[in-house]
Coordinates of C-alpha atoms and ligand atoms in Angstrom, one line a residue:
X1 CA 77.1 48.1 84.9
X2 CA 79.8 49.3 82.8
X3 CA 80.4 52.5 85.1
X4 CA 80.8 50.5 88.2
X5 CA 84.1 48.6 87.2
X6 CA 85.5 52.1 85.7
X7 CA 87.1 54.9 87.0
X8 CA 84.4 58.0 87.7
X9 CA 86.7 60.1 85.0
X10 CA 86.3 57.5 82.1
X11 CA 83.2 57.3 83.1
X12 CA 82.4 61.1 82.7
X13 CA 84.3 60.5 79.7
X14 CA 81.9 57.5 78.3
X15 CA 78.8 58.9 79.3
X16 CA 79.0 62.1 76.8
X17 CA 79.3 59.5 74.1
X18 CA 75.9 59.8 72.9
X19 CA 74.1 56.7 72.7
X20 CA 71.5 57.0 69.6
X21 CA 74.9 56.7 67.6
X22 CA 76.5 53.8 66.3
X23 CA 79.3 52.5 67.4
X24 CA 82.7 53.1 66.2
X25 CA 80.9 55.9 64.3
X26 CA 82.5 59.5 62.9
X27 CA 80.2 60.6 65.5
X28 CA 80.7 58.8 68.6
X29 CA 84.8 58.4 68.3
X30 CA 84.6 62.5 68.0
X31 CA 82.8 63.2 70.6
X32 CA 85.1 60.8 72.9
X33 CA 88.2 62.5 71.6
X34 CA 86.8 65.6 72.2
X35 CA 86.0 64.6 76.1
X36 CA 89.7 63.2 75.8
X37 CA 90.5 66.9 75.1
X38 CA 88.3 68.2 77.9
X39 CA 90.3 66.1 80.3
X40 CA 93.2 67.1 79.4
X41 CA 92.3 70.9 79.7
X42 CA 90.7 70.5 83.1
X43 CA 93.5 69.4 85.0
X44 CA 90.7 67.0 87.0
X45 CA 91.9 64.0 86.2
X46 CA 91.2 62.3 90.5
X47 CA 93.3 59.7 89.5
X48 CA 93.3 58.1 93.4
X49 CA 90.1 56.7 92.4
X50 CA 91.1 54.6 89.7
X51 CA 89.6 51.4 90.5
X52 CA 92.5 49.0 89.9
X53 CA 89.9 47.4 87.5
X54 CA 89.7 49.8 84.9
X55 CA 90.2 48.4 81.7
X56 CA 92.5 51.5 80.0
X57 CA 95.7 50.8 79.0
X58 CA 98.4 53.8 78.7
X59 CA 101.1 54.8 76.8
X60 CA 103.2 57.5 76.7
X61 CA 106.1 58.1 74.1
X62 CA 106.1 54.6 73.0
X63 CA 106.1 52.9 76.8
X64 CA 103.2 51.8 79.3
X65 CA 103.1 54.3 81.5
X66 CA 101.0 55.3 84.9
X67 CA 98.0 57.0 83.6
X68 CA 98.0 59.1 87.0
X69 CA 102.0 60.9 86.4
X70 CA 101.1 61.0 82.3
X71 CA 100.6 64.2 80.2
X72 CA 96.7 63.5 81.2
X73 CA 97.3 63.9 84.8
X74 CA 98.3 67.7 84.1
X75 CA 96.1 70.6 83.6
X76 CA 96.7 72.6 80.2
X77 CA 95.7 75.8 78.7
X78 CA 94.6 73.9 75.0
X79 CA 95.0 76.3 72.7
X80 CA 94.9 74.3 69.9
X81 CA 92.8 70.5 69.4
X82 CA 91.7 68.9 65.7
X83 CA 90.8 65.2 65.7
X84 CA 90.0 62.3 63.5
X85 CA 88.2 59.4 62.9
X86 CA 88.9 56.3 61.9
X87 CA 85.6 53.8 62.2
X88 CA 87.0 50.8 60.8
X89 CA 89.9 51.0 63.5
X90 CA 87.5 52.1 65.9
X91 CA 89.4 54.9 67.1
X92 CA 90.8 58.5 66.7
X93 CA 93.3 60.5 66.5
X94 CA 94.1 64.0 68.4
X95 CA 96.4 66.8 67.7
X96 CA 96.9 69.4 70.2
X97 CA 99.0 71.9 71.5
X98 CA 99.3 73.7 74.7
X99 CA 102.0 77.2 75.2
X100 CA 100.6 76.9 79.4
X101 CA 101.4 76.2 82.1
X102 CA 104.0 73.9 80.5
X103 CA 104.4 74.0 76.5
X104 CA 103.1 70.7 74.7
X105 CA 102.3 69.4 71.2
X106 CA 100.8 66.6 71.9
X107 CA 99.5 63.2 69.3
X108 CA 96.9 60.8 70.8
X109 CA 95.3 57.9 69.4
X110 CA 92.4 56.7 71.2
X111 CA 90.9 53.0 70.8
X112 CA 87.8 51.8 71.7
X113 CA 86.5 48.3 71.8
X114 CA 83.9 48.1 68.8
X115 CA 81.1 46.6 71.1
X116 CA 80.6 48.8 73.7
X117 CA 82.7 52.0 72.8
X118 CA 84.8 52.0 76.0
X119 CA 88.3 53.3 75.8
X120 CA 90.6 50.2 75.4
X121 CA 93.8 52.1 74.9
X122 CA 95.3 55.9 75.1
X123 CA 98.5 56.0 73.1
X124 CA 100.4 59.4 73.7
X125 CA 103.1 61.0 72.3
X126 CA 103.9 64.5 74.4
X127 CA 106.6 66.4 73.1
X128 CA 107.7 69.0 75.2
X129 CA 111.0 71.4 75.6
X130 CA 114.0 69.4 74.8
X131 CA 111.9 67.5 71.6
X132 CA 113.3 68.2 67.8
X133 CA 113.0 71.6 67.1
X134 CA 110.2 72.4 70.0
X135 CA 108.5 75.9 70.2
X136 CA 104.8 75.2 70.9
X137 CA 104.0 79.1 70.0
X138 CA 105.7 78.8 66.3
X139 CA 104.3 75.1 65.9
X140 CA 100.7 76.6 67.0
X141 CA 101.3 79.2 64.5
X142 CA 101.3 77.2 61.5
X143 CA 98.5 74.9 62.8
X144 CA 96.1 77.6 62.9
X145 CA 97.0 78.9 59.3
X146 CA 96.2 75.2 57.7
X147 CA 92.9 73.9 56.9
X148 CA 91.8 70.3 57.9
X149 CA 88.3 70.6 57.0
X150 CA 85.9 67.9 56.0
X151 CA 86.3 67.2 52.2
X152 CA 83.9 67.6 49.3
X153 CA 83.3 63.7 48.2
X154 CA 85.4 64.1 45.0
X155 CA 88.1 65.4 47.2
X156 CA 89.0 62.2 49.3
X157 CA 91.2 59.7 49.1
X158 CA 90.9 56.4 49.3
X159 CA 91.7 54.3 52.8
X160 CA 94.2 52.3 50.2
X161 CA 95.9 55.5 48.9
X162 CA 96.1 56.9 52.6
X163 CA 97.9 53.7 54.3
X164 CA 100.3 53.5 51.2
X165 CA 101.4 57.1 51.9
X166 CA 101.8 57.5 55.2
X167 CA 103.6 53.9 54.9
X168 CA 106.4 54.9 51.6
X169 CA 107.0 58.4 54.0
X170 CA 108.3 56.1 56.9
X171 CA 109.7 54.2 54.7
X172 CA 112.0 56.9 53.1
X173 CA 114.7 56.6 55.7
X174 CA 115.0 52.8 54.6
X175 CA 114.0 52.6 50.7
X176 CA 115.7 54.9 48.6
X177 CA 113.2 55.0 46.0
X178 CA 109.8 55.3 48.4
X179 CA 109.9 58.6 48.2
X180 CA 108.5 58.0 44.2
X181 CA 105.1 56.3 45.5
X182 CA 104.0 59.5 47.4
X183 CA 101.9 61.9 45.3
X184 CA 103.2 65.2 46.6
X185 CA 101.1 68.3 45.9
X186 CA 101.9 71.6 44.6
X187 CA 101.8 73.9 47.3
X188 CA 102.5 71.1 50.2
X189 CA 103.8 72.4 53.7
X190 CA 105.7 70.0 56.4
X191 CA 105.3 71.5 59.8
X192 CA 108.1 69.4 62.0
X193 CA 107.9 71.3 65.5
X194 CA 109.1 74.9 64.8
X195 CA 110.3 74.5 61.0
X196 CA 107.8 74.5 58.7
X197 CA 109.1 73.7 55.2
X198 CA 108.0 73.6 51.5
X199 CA 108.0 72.2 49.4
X200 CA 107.7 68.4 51.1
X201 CA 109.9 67.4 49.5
X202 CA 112.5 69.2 51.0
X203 CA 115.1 67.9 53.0
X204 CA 113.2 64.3 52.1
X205 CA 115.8 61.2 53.0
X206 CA 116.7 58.9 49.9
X207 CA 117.3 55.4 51.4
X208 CA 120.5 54.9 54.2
X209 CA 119.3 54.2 57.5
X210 CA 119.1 50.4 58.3
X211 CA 116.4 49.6 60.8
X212 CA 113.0 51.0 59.4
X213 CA 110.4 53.3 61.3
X214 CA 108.7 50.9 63.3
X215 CA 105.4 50.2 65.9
X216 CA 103.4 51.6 63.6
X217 CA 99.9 52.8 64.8
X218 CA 97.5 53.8 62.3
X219 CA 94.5 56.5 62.6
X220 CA 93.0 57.0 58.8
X221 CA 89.8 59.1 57.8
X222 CA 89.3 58.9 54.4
X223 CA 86.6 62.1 55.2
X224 CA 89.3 64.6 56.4
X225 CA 92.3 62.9 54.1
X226 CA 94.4 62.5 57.2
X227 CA 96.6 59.3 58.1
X228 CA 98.4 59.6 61.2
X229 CA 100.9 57.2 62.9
X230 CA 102.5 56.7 66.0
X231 CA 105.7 54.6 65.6
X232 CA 109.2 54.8 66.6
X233 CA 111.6 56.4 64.7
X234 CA 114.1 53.4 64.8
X235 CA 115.4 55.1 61.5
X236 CA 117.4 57.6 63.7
X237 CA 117.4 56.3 67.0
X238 CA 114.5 54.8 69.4
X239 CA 112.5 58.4 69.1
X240 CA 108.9 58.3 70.1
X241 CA 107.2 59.9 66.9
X242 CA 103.6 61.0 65.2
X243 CA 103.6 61.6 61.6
X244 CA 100.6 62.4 59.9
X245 CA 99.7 63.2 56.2
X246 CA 96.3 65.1 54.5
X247 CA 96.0 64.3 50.9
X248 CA 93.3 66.9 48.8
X249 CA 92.2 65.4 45.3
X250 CA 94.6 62.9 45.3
X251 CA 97.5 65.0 46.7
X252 CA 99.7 65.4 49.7
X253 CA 98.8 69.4 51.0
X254 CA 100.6 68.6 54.8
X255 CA 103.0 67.1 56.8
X256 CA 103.0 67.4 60.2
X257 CA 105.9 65.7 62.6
X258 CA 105.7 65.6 66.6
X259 CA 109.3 63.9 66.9
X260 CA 111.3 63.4 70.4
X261 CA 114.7 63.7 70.4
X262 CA 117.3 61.2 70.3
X263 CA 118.4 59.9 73.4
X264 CA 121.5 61.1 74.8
Ligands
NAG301 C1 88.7 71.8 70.7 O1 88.4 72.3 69.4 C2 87.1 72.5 69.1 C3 86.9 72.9 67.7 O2 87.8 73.9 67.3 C4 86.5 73.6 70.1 O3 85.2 73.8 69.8 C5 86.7 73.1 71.5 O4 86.3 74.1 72.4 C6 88.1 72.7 71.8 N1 88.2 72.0 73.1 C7 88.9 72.5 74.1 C8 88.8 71.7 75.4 O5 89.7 73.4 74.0
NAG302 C1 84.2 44.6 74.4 O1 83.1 44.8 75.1 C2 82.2 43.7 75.2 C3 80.9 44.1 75.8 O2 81.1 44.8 77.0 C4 82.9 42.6 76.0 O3 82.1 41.4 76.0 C5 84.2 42.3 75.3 O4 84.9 41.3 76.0 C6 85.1 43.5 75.1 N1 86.2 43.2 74.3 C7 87.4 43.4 74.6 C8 88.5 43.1 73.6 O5 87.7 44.0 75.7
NAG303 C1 110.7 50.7 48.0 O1 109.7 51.6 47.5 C2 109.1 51.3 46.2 C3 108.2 52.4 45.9 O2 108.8 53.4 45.2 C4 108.5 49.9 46.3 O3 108.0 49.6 45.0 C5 109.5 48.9 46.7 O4 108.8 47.7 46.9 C6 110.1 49.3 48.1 N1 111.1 48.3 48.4 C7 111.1 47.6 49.5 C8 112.3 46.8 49.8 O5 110.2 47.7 50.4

């Protein structure tokens, strides 16, 4: 019944979804996110069938946007994909970054509704040329060095622990003293498009800015360590943003910022 209503892409991209899994599951949001990533690599997205009542929402860089002139609509050459899962949110979160036809690092958080698994929502932020300190082949670079594996049990964080991190780092711009209720690690690497810095702490704002980060989105897996969050970056300026965090034992081991730029 479900198929008739929806578009034949979402479809495709629901039926792969296998159905012996639970719901909301590690499992199931995977797989979705990884059709989500198959989509976006084949360029097939027949958007003039989108029945007009398919039940996807779109955004792109913080605004509703027409699913069939999105990021989605374009075929890229992934070179690069890692997601997450976050069951109690039922939904995930994907990093990936394309050097062809057209350079991208792209964030996407995917909802589902909790019932039936369909796609409620795909949030987007798609920074291209002309985003803070864009080069898709030096960004890439540094991706493929890190290590986002699963963690050992002893290893992970709590959900708690997560959300209060990824919360005091946006808060930095606003709180001068935020910046004491994240655990840092020793080595941790910030990759913000094509600078890659370390310690974290470098270059970390101390309080000033007035309006805090705001429009916060949360993906958090407690399995990988990860807390990502699409917000806007009212700090600086209205700037579409993803940050995302991975904490090891207890620590913060990356950083990694997909940030647009300031509008002119
Ligand atoms: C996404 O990444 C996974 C794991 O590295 C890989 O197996 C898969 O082929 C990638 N998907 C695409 C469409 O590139
Ligand atoms: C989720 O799916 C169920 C079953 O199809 C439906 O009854 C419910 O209205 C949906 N919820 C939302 C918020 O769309
Ligand atoms: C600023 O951050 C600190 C954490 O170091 C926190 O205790 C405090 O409540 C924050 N202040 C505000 C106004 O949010």
């Amino acid at each position: 019944m479900l198929a008739v209503r929806l578009a034949p892409w979402l479809a495709v991209l629901l039926q792969h979804v296998p159905h012996a899994v639970a719901a909301c599951s590690r499992e199931s949001l995977l797989a979705a996110a990884e059709k989500y990533v198959e989509l976006q690599a084949s360029g097939k997205l027949d958007l003039t069938t989108l029945s007009a009542a398919a039940t996807v929402a779109y955004k792109e860089n913080n605004a509703n946007h027409d699913i069939k002139t999105g990021v989605l609509s374009q075929g890229l050459k992934v070179s690069y994909n890692r997601s997450t899962a976050d069951p109690v949110a039922c939904a995930s979160y994907t990093e990936l970054v394309a050097l062809t036809p057209k350079p991208y690092v792209i964030a996407t958080q995917i909802t589902h509704n909790a019932t039936d698994m369909s796609v409620t929502l795909i949030d987007t932020i798609a920074a291209t040329t002309g985003a803070l300190r864009f080069d898709a082949a030096t960004t890439l670079k540094y991706f493929q060095a890190e290590d986002w594996s699963t963690l050992p049990a002893e290893k992970r964080p709590s959900r708690e622990l997560l959300r209060n991190t990824i919360d005091a780092y946006l808060d930095m711009w606003t709180n001068a003293t935020a910046i004491d209720a994240i655990p840092f690690g020793t080595p941790c690497e910030r990759v913000e498009g094509s600078a890659r810095v370390s310690p974290c702490t470098g270059g970390a704002p101390r309080g000033g800015s007035k309006q805090p980060n705001n429009m916060r989105r949360y993906v958090i897996d407690e399995v990988v360590g990860s807390a990502d969050v699409l917000c806007q970056f009212s700090a600086v300026g209205a700037i579409p943003d993803s940050h995302e965090v991975r904490i090891e034992g207890g620590k913060v081991r990356y950083v990694h910022t997909i940030t647009l730029s300031a509008p002119k």
